[in-house]
Tab-separated table of C-alpha atoms in Angstrom:
chain	number	residue	atom	x	y	z
V	1	MET	CA	-42.135	-3.092	-59.585
V	2	VAL	CA	-44.406	-1.707	-56.857
V	3	ASP	CA	-42.928	0.261	-53.963
V	4	ILE	CA	-45.463	-0.409	-51.177
V	5	ALA	CA	-48.416	-2.814	-51.014
V	6	PHE	CA	-51.111	-3.172	-48.385
V	7	ILE	CA	-52.828	-6.576	-48.222
V	8	THR	CA	-56.176	-6.823	-46.461
V	9	ASP	CA	-59.488	-8.691	-46.739
V	10	GLU	CA	-61.637	-6.106	-48.480
V	11	PRO	CA	-62.176	-2.366	-48.800
V	12	GLY	CA	-64.338	-0.897	-46.083
V	13	SER	CA	-64.146	0.402	-42.542
V	14	ASN	CA	-61.721	-2.093	-41.001
V	15	GLY	CA	-58.694	-0.447	-39.422
V	16	PHE	CA	-56.186	-1.718	-41.967
V	17	ALA	CA	-58.240	-0.530	-44.950
V	18	ARG	CA	-58.455	2.904	-43.283
V	19	LYS	CA	-54.656	2.930	-42.961
V	20	ALA	CA	-54.373	2.184	-46.682
V	21	ARG	CA	-56.726	5.000	-47.604
V	22	GLY	CA	-54.976	7.410	-45.274
V	23	LEU	CA	-51.568	6.672	-46.763
V	24	ALA	CA	-52.547	6.448	-50.457
V	25	GLU	CA	-52.562	10.222	-50.939
V	26	ALA	CA	-49.279	10.655	-49.060
V	27	PHE	CA	-47.627	8.024	-51.254
V	28	ALA	CA	-49.109	9.574	-54.413
V	29	GLU	CA	-47.658	12.978	-53.523
V	30	ARG	CA	-44.222	11.338	-53.404
V	31	GLY	CA	-44.671	9.414	-56.650
V	32	VAL	CA	-44.594	6.141	-54.739
V	33	ARG	CA	-46.191	3.207	-56.547
V	34	PHE	CA	-48.768	1.918	-54.086
V	35	ASP	CA	-51.050	-1.125	-54.333
V	36	ALA	CA	-54.084	-1.653	-52.127
V	37	VAL	CA	-54.520	-5.432	-52.429
V	38	TYR	CA	-57.840	-6.979	-51.432
V	39	LEU	CA	-58.344	-10.683	-50.823
V	40	LYS	CA	-61.941	-10.622	-52.039
V	41	GLY	CA	-63.486	-9.315	-55.244
V	42	LEU	CA	-63.595	-10.480	-58.857
V	43	GLY	CA	-59.928	-10.223	-59.696
V	44	GLU	CA	-60.241	-6.709	-61.106
V	45	GLU	CA	-57.602	-3.977	-61.067
V	46	ARG	CA	-58.170	-0.217	-61.016
V	47	ALA	CA	-55.435	2.390	-61.353
V	48	GLU	CA	-55.268	6.114	-60.729
V	49	GLY	CA	-51.857	7.705	-61.087
V	50	THR	CA	-49.353	5.740	-59.043
V	51	THR	CA	-52.066	4.005	-56.966
V	52	ARG	CA	-53.775	0.717	-57.857
V	53	GLU	CA	-56.518	-1.343	-56.290
V	54	VAL	CA	-55.959	-5.053	-56.888
V	55	GLU	CA	-58.563	-7.739	-56.184
V	56	LEU	CA	-57.226	-11.277	-55.779
V	57	GLY	CA	-60.569	-13.087	-55.883
V	58	ALA	CA	-59.395	-15.561	-53.235
V	59	PRO	CA	-62.126	-17.517	-51.388
V	60	ARG	CA	-60.991	-16.887	-47.823
V	61	ALA	CA	-57.917	-16.089	-45.736
V	62	ALA	CA	-56.920	-19.665	-44.928
V	63	LEU	CA	-56.727	-20.501	-48.654
V	64	ALA	CA	-55.200	-17.224	-49.844
V	65	THR	CA	-51.494	-18.127	-49.906
V	66	PRO	CA	-51.310	-19.152	-53.599
V	67	ALA	CA	-53.184	-16.049	-54.802
V	68	ILE	CA	-51.039	-13.724	-52.697
V	69	ALA	CA	-47.840	-15.452	-53.830
V	70	ARG	CA	-48.844	-14.991	-57.490
V	71	TYR	CA	-49.452	-11.297	-56.870
V	72	LEU	CA	-46.102	-10.895	-55.081
V	73	ARG	CA	-44.175	-12.592	-57.905
V	74	ARG	CA	-45.918	-10.401	-60.489
V	75	ALA	CA	-45.772	-7.020	-58.699
V	76	ARG	CA	-42.534	-7.553	-56.722
V	77	PRO	CA	-43.283	-4.909	-54.044
V	78	ARG	CA	-40.349	-3.535	-52.094
V	79	LEU	CA	-42.514	-3.869	-48.981
V	80	ALA	CA	-45.902	-5.550	-48.508
V	81	LEU	CA	-47.760	-4.908	-45.268
V	82	VAL	CA	-50.557	-7.208	-44.176
V	83	ASN	CA	-53.372	-6.882	-41.702
V	84	SER	CA	-52.360	-9.079	-38.764
V	85	GLY	CA	-55.527	-11.115	-38.479
V	86	GLN	CA	-56.595	-14.350	-40.113
V	87	LEU	CA	-54.929	-13.165	-43.316
V	88	GLY	CA	-51.545	-12.553	-41.688
V	89	PRO	CA	-50.172	-16.123	-41.625
V	90	ALA	CA	-51.293	-16.811	-45.201
V	91	ALA	CA	-49.654	-13.628	-46.475
V	92	VAL	CA	-46.373	-14.213	-44.617
V	93	ALA	CA	-46.258	-17.763	-46.001
V	94	ALA	CA	-46.834	-16.330	-49.481
V	95	GLY	CA	-43.998	-13.870	-48.955
V	96	LEU	CA	-41.627	-16.660	-47.971
V	97	ALA	CA	-42.643	-18.656	-51.052
V	98	ALA	CA	-42.308	-15.669	-53.401
V	99	ARG	CA	-39.214	-14.296	-51.674
V	100	ARG	CA	-40.780	-10.887	-51.142
V	101	PRO	CA	-40.888	-8.965	-47.808
V	102	VAL	CA	-44.350	-9.395	-46.274
V	103	VAL	CA	-44.583	-7.616	-42.925
V	104	PRO	CA	-47.526	-7.998	-40.496
V	105	TRP	CA	-48.850	-4.818	-38.866
V	106	GLU	CA	-50.020	-5.832	-35.388
V	107	PRO	CA	-53.290	-4.175	-34.317
V	108	ALA	CA	-54.075	-5.757	-30.942
V	109	PHE	CA	-52.913	-7.364	-27.712
V	110	LEU	CA	-54.444	-10.608	-28.932
V	111	ASP	CA	-53.767	-12.550	-25.733
V	112	ARG	CA	-56.079	-10.190	-23.807
V	113	ASP	CA	-58.933	-10.927	-26.224
V	114	LEU	CA	-58.401	-14.688	-26.602
V	115	PRO	CA	-60.494	-15.792	-23.582
V	116	SER	CA	-63.619	-14.364	-25.223
V	117	LEU	CA	-62.846	-15.411	-28.812
V	118	PRO	CA	-63.856	-18.619	-30.669
V	119	PRO	CA	-61.453	-21.600	-30.591
V	120	ARG	CA	-60.428	-21.014	-34.211
V	121	MET	CA	-58.882	-17.699	-33.163
V	122	ARG	CA	-56.540	-19.586	-30.852
V	123	VAL	CA	-55.421	-21.637	-33.844
V	124	MET	CA	-54.860	-18.396	-35.757
V	125	ASN	CA	-52.779	-17.014	-32.895
V	126	ALA	CA	-50.561	-20.117	-32.920
V	127	ALA	CA	-50.092	-19.795	-36.688
V	128	GLN	CA	-49.185	-16.125	-36.304
V	129	ASN	CA	-46.593	-16.912	-33.638
V	130	LEU	CA	-45.001	-19.581	-35.832
V	131	LEU	CA	-44.891	-17.649	-39.099
V	132	TYR	CA	-44.200	-14.133	-37.803
V	133	ARG	CA	-40.904	-15.370	-36.385
V	134	ARG	CA	-39.904	-16.064	-39.994
V	135	ALA	CA	-41.149	-12.733	-41.377
V	136	PRO	CA	-38.421	-10.211	-42.288
V	137	ALA	CA	-40.014	-7.731	-39.857
V	138	VAL	CA	-43.138	-6.993	-37.848
V	139	VAL	CA	-44.461	-3.471	-37.270
V	140	ALA	CA	-46.521	-2.289	-34.315
V	141	PRO	CA	-48.290	1.044	-33.635
V	142	SER	CA	-46.951	1.816	-30.140
V	143	ARG	CA	-43.903	1.092	-28.009
V	144	ALA	CA	-46.016	-1.138	-25.769
V	145	MET	CA	-47.102	-3.154	-28.811
V	146	VAL	CA	-43.481	-3.457	-29.953
V	147	GLU	CA	-42.634	-4.961	-26.562
V	148	TRP	CA	-45.694	-7.240	-26.752
V	149	VAL	CA	-44.707	-8.622	-30.167
V	150	THR	CA	-41.218	-9.367	-28.882
V	151	ARG	CA	-42.499	-11.047	-25.720
V	152	HIS	CA	-45.687	-12.758	-26.940
V	153	ARG	CA	-44.764	-13.621	-30.522
V	154	GLY	CA	-41.130	-14.404	-29.793
V	155	VAL	CA	-39.924	-12.161	-32.646
V	156	PRO	CA	-36.348	-10.892	-32.083
V	157	PRO	CA	-36.435	-7.216	-31.006
V	158	GLN	CA	-34.258	-6.047	-33.906
V	159	ARG	CA	-36.990	-7.204	-36.302
V	160	VAL	CA	-39.886	-5.401	-34.566
V	161	HIS	CA	-40.376	-1.787	-35.725
V	162	LEU	CA	-42.476	1.067	-34.364
V	163	VAL	CA	-44.835	2.522	-36.993
V	164	HIS	CA	-47.679	4.634	-35.617
V	165	ASN	CA	-51.138	4.518	-37.164
V	166	PRO	CA	-51.651	7.318	-39.723
V	167	ILE	CA	-54.437	9.763	-38.880
V	168	ASP	CA	-55.435	12.453	-41.381
V	169	ALA	CA	-56.234	15.319	-39.011
V	170	ASP	CA	-57.479	17.571	-41.818
V	171	ALA	CA	-59.974	14.918	-42.937
V	172	VAL	CA	-61.143	14.490	-39.337
V	173	ARG	CA	-61.674	18.245	-38.991
V	174	ARG	CA	-63.614	18.386	-42.258
V	175	ALA	CA	-65.864	15.564	-41.068
V	176	ALA	CA	-66.344	17.240	-37.682
V	177	GLY	CA	-67.426	20.541	-39.229
V	178	GLU	CA	-67.800	23.735	-37.259
V	179	ARG	CA	-68.007	23.487	-33.491
V	180	PRO	CA	-71.634	24.314	-32.584
V	181	ALA	CA	-72.407	27.215	-30.302
V	182	PRO	CA	-72.631	26.302	-26.588
V	183	ASP	CA	-76.121	25.256	-25.514
V	184	GLY	CA	-75.588	25.363	-21.762
V	185	VAL	CA	-74.974	21.609	-21.422
V	186	PHE	CA	-71.524	20.397	-20.337
V	187	ARG	CA	-70.876	17.624	-22.833
V	188	LEU	CA	-68.564	14.633	-22.504
V	189	CYS	CA	-67.909	12.242	-25.371
V	190	ALA	CA	-66.389	8.755	-25.671
V	191	VAL	CA	-65.988	6.723	-28.870
V	192	GLY	CA	-65.350	3.004	-29.317
V	193	ARG	CA	-66.983	-0.423	-29.414
V	194	LEU	CA	-69.054	-1.500	-26.424
V	195	VAL	CA	-66.606	-4.142	-25.204
V	196	GLU	CA	-64.701	-4.857	-22.013
V	197	GLN	CA	-61.516	-3.354	-23.441
V	198	LYS	CA	-62.980	0.155	-23.667
V	199	GLY	CA	-63.757	0.407	-19.950
V	200	TYR	CA	-67.163	2.057	-20.222
V	201	ASP	CA	-68.208	0.448	-16.945
V	202	VAL	CA	-65.267	2.238	-15.303
V	203	LEU	CA	-66.387	5.494	-16.931
V	204	VAL	CA	-69.984	5.128	-15.697
V	205	GLU	CA	-68.733	4.407	-12.170
V	206	ALA	CA	-66.447	7.440	-12.410
V	207	LEU	CA	-69.280	9.749	-13.406
V	208	ALA	CA	-71.558	8.314	-10.726
V	209	SER	CA	-68.914	9.218	-8.141
V	210	VAL	CA	-68.822	12.897	-9.216
V	211	ARG	CA	-72.304	13.397	-10.626
V	212	ASP	CA	-73.051	16.262	-8.239
V	213	GLU	CA	-69.663	17.920	-8.816
V	214	LEU	CA	-70.071	18.360	-12.576
V	215	PRO	CA	-71.587	21.498	-14.119
V	216	ASP	CA	-75.351	21.141	-14.277
V	217	PRO	CA	-76.694	20.062	-16.705
V	218	TRP	CA	-74.157	17.571	-18.101
V	219	GLN	CA	-74.293	14.629	-20.476
V	220	LEU	CA	-71.999	11.830	-21.663
V	221	THR	CA	-72.519	10.521	-25.204
V	222	VAL	CA	-70.963	7.138	-26.013
V	223	VAL	CA	-70.560	6.448	-29.744
V	224	GLY	CA	-70.062	2.790	-30.635
V	225	GLU	CA	-71.825	-0.518	-31.062
V	226	ALA	CA	-71.439	-3.829	-29.258
V	227	GLY	CA	-68.618	-6.067	-30.489
V	228	ILE	CA	-69.079	-9.676	-31.554
V	229	TRP	CA	-68.053	-12.703	-29.467
V	230	ARG	CA	-67.997	-10.743	-26.225
V	231	GLY	CA	-71.525	-10.953	-24.911
V	232	SER	CA	-73.870	-8.010	-24.647
V	233	TRP	CA	-71.883	-5.222	-23.080
V	234	GLU	CA	-74.635	-2.856	-24.117
V	235	GLU	CA	-77.054	-4.665	-21.806
V	236	ARG	CA	-74.514	-4.583	-18.970
V	237	LEU	CA	-73.895	-0.884	-19.459
V	238	ARG	CA	-77.592	-0.041	-19.564
V	239	ALA	CA	-78.093	-1.973	-16.323
V	240	LEU	CA	-75.178	-0.142	-14.694
V	241	ILE	CA	-76.467	3.224	-15.901
V	242	ALA	CA	-79.901	2.429	-14.465
V	243	ARG	CA	-78.419	1.226	-11.167
V	244	HIS	CA	-76.777	4.628	-10.698
V	245	GLY	CA	-79.826	6.551	-11.915
V	246	LEU	CA	-77.915	8.067	-14.847
V	247	GLU	CA	-80.416	7.296	-17.624
V	248	GLY	CA	-80.845	10.987	-18.402
V	249	LYS	CA	-77.134	11.692	-18.192
V	250	VAL	CA	-75.460	8.891	-20.177
V	251	ARG	CA	-76.566	8.341	-23.772
V	252	LEU	CA	-75.521	5.267	-25.756
V	253	ALA	CA	-75.702	6.615	-29.304
V	254	GLY	CA	-74.711	3.378	-31.059
V	255	TYR	CA	-72.859	3.374	-34.364
V	256	LEU	CA	-72.659	6.690	-36.217
V	257	ASP	CA	-71.409	7.106	-39.791
V	258	ASN	CA	-69.685	10.311	-38.716
V	259	PRO	CA	-68.626	10.171	-35.056
V	260	HIS	CA	-66.463	13.273	-35.540
V	261	ALA	CA	-69.516	15.523	-35.795
V	262	GLU	CA	-70.628	14.235	-32.388
V	263	MET	CA	-67.114	14.723	-31.001
V	264	ALA	CA	-67.187	18.350	-32.177
V	265	ARG	CA	-70.124	19.025	-29.831
V	266	ALA	CA	-68.150	17.918	-26.759
V	267	ASP	CA	-66.348	19.977	-24.136
V	268	VAL	CA	-64.143	17.053	-23.051
V	269	PHE	CA	-63.268	13.726	-24.659
V	270	VAL	CA	-62.886	10.762	-22.280
V	271	HIS	CA	-61.089	7.485	-22.952
V	272	ALA	CA	-61.346	4.903	-20.158
V	273	ALA	CA	-59.906	1.857	-21.962
V	274	ARG	CA	-58.375	-1.000	-19.962
V	275	TRP	CA	-55.869	-1.565	-22.777
V	276	GLU	CA	-55.444	0.173	-26.126
V	277	PRO	CA	-52.817	-0.930	-28.670
V	278	PHE	CA	-52.757	2.558	-30.178
V	279	GLY	CA	-55.860	4.742	-29.805
V	280	ASN	CA	-56.962	6.291	-33.107
V	281	VAL	CA	-59.871	8.065	-31.432
V	282	LEU	CA	-57.480	9.905	-29.121
V	283	VAL	CA	-55.605	11.353	-32.103
V	284	GLU	CA	-58.939	12.204	-33.728
V	285	ALA	CA	-60.084	13.999	-30.564
V	286	LEU	CA	-56.853	16.019	-30.606
V	287	ALA	CA	-57.428	16.821	-34.277
V	288	VAL	CA	-60.872	18.223	-33.400
V	289	GLY	CA	-59.232	20.327	-30.675
V	290	LEU	CA	-60.755	18.593	-27.669
V	291	PRO	CA	-59.322	18.474	-24.156
V	292	VAL	CA	-58.750	14.795	-23.374
V	293	VAL	CA	-58.881	12.723	-20.179
V	294	ALA	CA	-57.550	9.189	-20.668
V	295	ALA	CA	-56.673	6.144	-18.611
V	296	ASP	CA	-52.951	5.440	-18.607
V	297	CYS	CA	-53.570	1.886	-19.759
V	298	PRO	CA	-51.195	-0.557	-21.463
V	299	GLY	CA	-50.705	0.560	-25.055
V	300	GLY	CA	-50.701	3.864	-26.863
V	301	PRO	CA	-52.574	6.535	-24.836
V	302	ALA	CA	-49.570	7.816	-22.853
V	303	GLU	CA	-47.522	7.837	-26.061
V	304	ILE	CA	-50.203	9.765	-27.966
V	305	LEU	CA	-50.659	12.263	-25.139
V	306	ASP	CA	-46.875	12.519	-24.625
V	307	SER	CA	-47.118	11.512	-20.948
V	308	GLY	CA	-49.622	14.291	-20.216
V	309	ARG	CA	-48.475	17.114	-22.493
V	310	TYR	CA	-51.514	16.823	-24.765
V	311	GLY	CA	-54.083	15.526	-22.293
V	312	VAL	CA	-54.776	14.398	-18.749
V	313	LEU	CA	-53.705	10.850	-17.839
V	314	VAL	CA	-55.140	8.991	-14.836
V	315	PRO	CA	-54.363	5.583	-13.306
V	316	ASN	CA	-55.861	2.684	-15.207
V	317	GLU	CA	-59.162	1.131	-14.037
V	318	ASP	CA	-59.508	3.713	-11.240
V	319	PRO	CA	-63.042	5.184	-11.321
V	320	ARG	CA	-62.386	7.639	-8.501
V	321	ALA	CA	-59.257	9.066	-10.142
V	322	LEU	CA	-61.020	9.284	-13.495
V	323	GLY	CA	-64.045	10.995	-11.958
V	324	ARG	CA	-61.888	13.519	-10.097
V	325	ALA	CA	-59.930	14.360	-13.251
V	326	ILE	CA	-63.125	14.930	-15.240
V	327	ALA	CA	-64.658	17.098	-12.510
V	328	GLU	CA	-61.500	19.175	-12.082
V	329	LEU	CA	-61.184	19.773	-15.826
V	330	ALA	CA	-64.882	20.625	-16.063
V	331	HIS	CA	-64.367	23.560	-13.671
V	332	ASP	CA	-61.019	24.713	-15.058
V	333	ASP	CA	-61.742	26.764	-18.162
V	334	ALA	CA	-58.123	27.870	-18.503
V	335	ARG	CA	-56.781	24.303	-18.471
V	336	ARG	CA	-59.343	23.178	-21.047
V	337	ALA	CA	-58.389	26.097	-23.282
V	338	GLU	CA	-54.694	25.259	-22.858
V	339	LEU	CA	-55.239	21.613	-23.850
V	340	ALA	CA	-57.465	22.591	-26.781
V	341	ALA	CA	-54.769	24.950	-28.069
V	342	VAL	CA	-52.017	22.285	-28.169
V	343	ALA	CA	-54.272	19.438	-29.320
V	344	PRO	CA	-53.750	19.957	-33.098
V	345	GLU	CA	-49.991	19.904	-32.546
V	346	GLY	CA	-50.365	16.547	-30.816
V	347	ALA	CA	-52.434	15.138	-33.689
V	348	ALA	CA	-49.984	16.363	-36.336
V	349	ARG	CA	-47.334	13.892	-35.112
V	350	PHE	CA	-49.356	11.081	-36.703
V	351	ALA	CA	-49.935	12.672	-40.120
V	352	PRO	CA	-50.000	10.181	-43.030
V	353	ALA	CA	-47.047	11.979	-44.653
V	354	ARG	CA	-44.866	11.191	-41.633
V	355	ILE	CA	-45.975	7.563	-41.481
V	356	ALA	CA	-45.413	7.170	-45.236
V	357	GLU	CA	-41.804	8.308	-44.795
V	358	ARG	CA	-41.343	5.804	-41.978
V	359	LEU	CA	-42.590	2.963	-44.183
V	360	LEU	CA	-40.303	3.990	-47.033
V	361	GLU	CA	-37.388	3.945	-44.571
V	362	LEU	CA	-38.385	0.430	-43.541
V	363	ALA	CA	-38.564	-0.676	-47.190
V	364	ARG	CA	-35.044	0.675	-47.756
V	365	ASP	CA	-33.778	-1.055	-44.616
V	366	LEU	CA	-35.174	-4.433	-45.658
V	367	ASP	CA	-33.648	-3.979	-49.136
V	368	PHE	CA	-35.016	-7.086	-50.877
């Protein structure tokens, strides 16, 4: 019998697969039998200690219920978590058929994204709403997401549980490497896909409003590529940057294999998102020891920054307030040093070991 299983489409860089990798070591240290279950593959299994990788060889999410149900009957996990995307409804249906606890882990305020998504995603959302109400529980990474699941999905509040995303701060720091010596440039950094959600247009407007108040020279580096289904936000951003004459000040770096090395060069990390279900990059910035300025948007930023203890929060979608906060922090060496000093403490609250314990508590509570 397996203790914990994670069910997702395939290994790789998707957020749920990263959660699985982040928690595998924490589970192994506790002797917890952990399965990383992938929809795709050739049906192979690989084991190392108490951790297994299981490939189901299913063709696609919509047809995955039988394969997942067979796995659940064979492995009998105490708790199986599933990526709440197209695979979520199929996995919950499999759990009901196999009488095993399959719990979706919500990653997004899906209703905010629906207007720009293909029609089939609306069908998926309806299937999620229907089946998640029958799941033994749903987990969400922030208090705002817990409230959203209750309101939008119609899941009773006693069955919606807060489980933060696990972030391995030590791994982030290793990837970031040593902070380079100052080169005389005041550096800002932002990380995330080039989509409406991330608010980069707000950030560009904010910097345009204080361009002459920032230490000279200064530069913003944006790490991230354009998302699918949402039009070319990269083109919009480049046009906005050109309109404000900031071509030499704002650099769109695109996708980087190791964004943490770029973050380590920064003096301040900025997060201007319009909404953010959790905010992994904020925890990663804290892990690197960066002072943070973030929009107090719906979702996780205020929770991660503990209402301002670990970073500066500004009103959401307010370019002037964001610009003022960046300019003030740029000229306040003592405040930046203070935030940098407490940043690792803020990141430590989301250590995989802590999240692993929370999931084991949930498994005990469900008691299948």
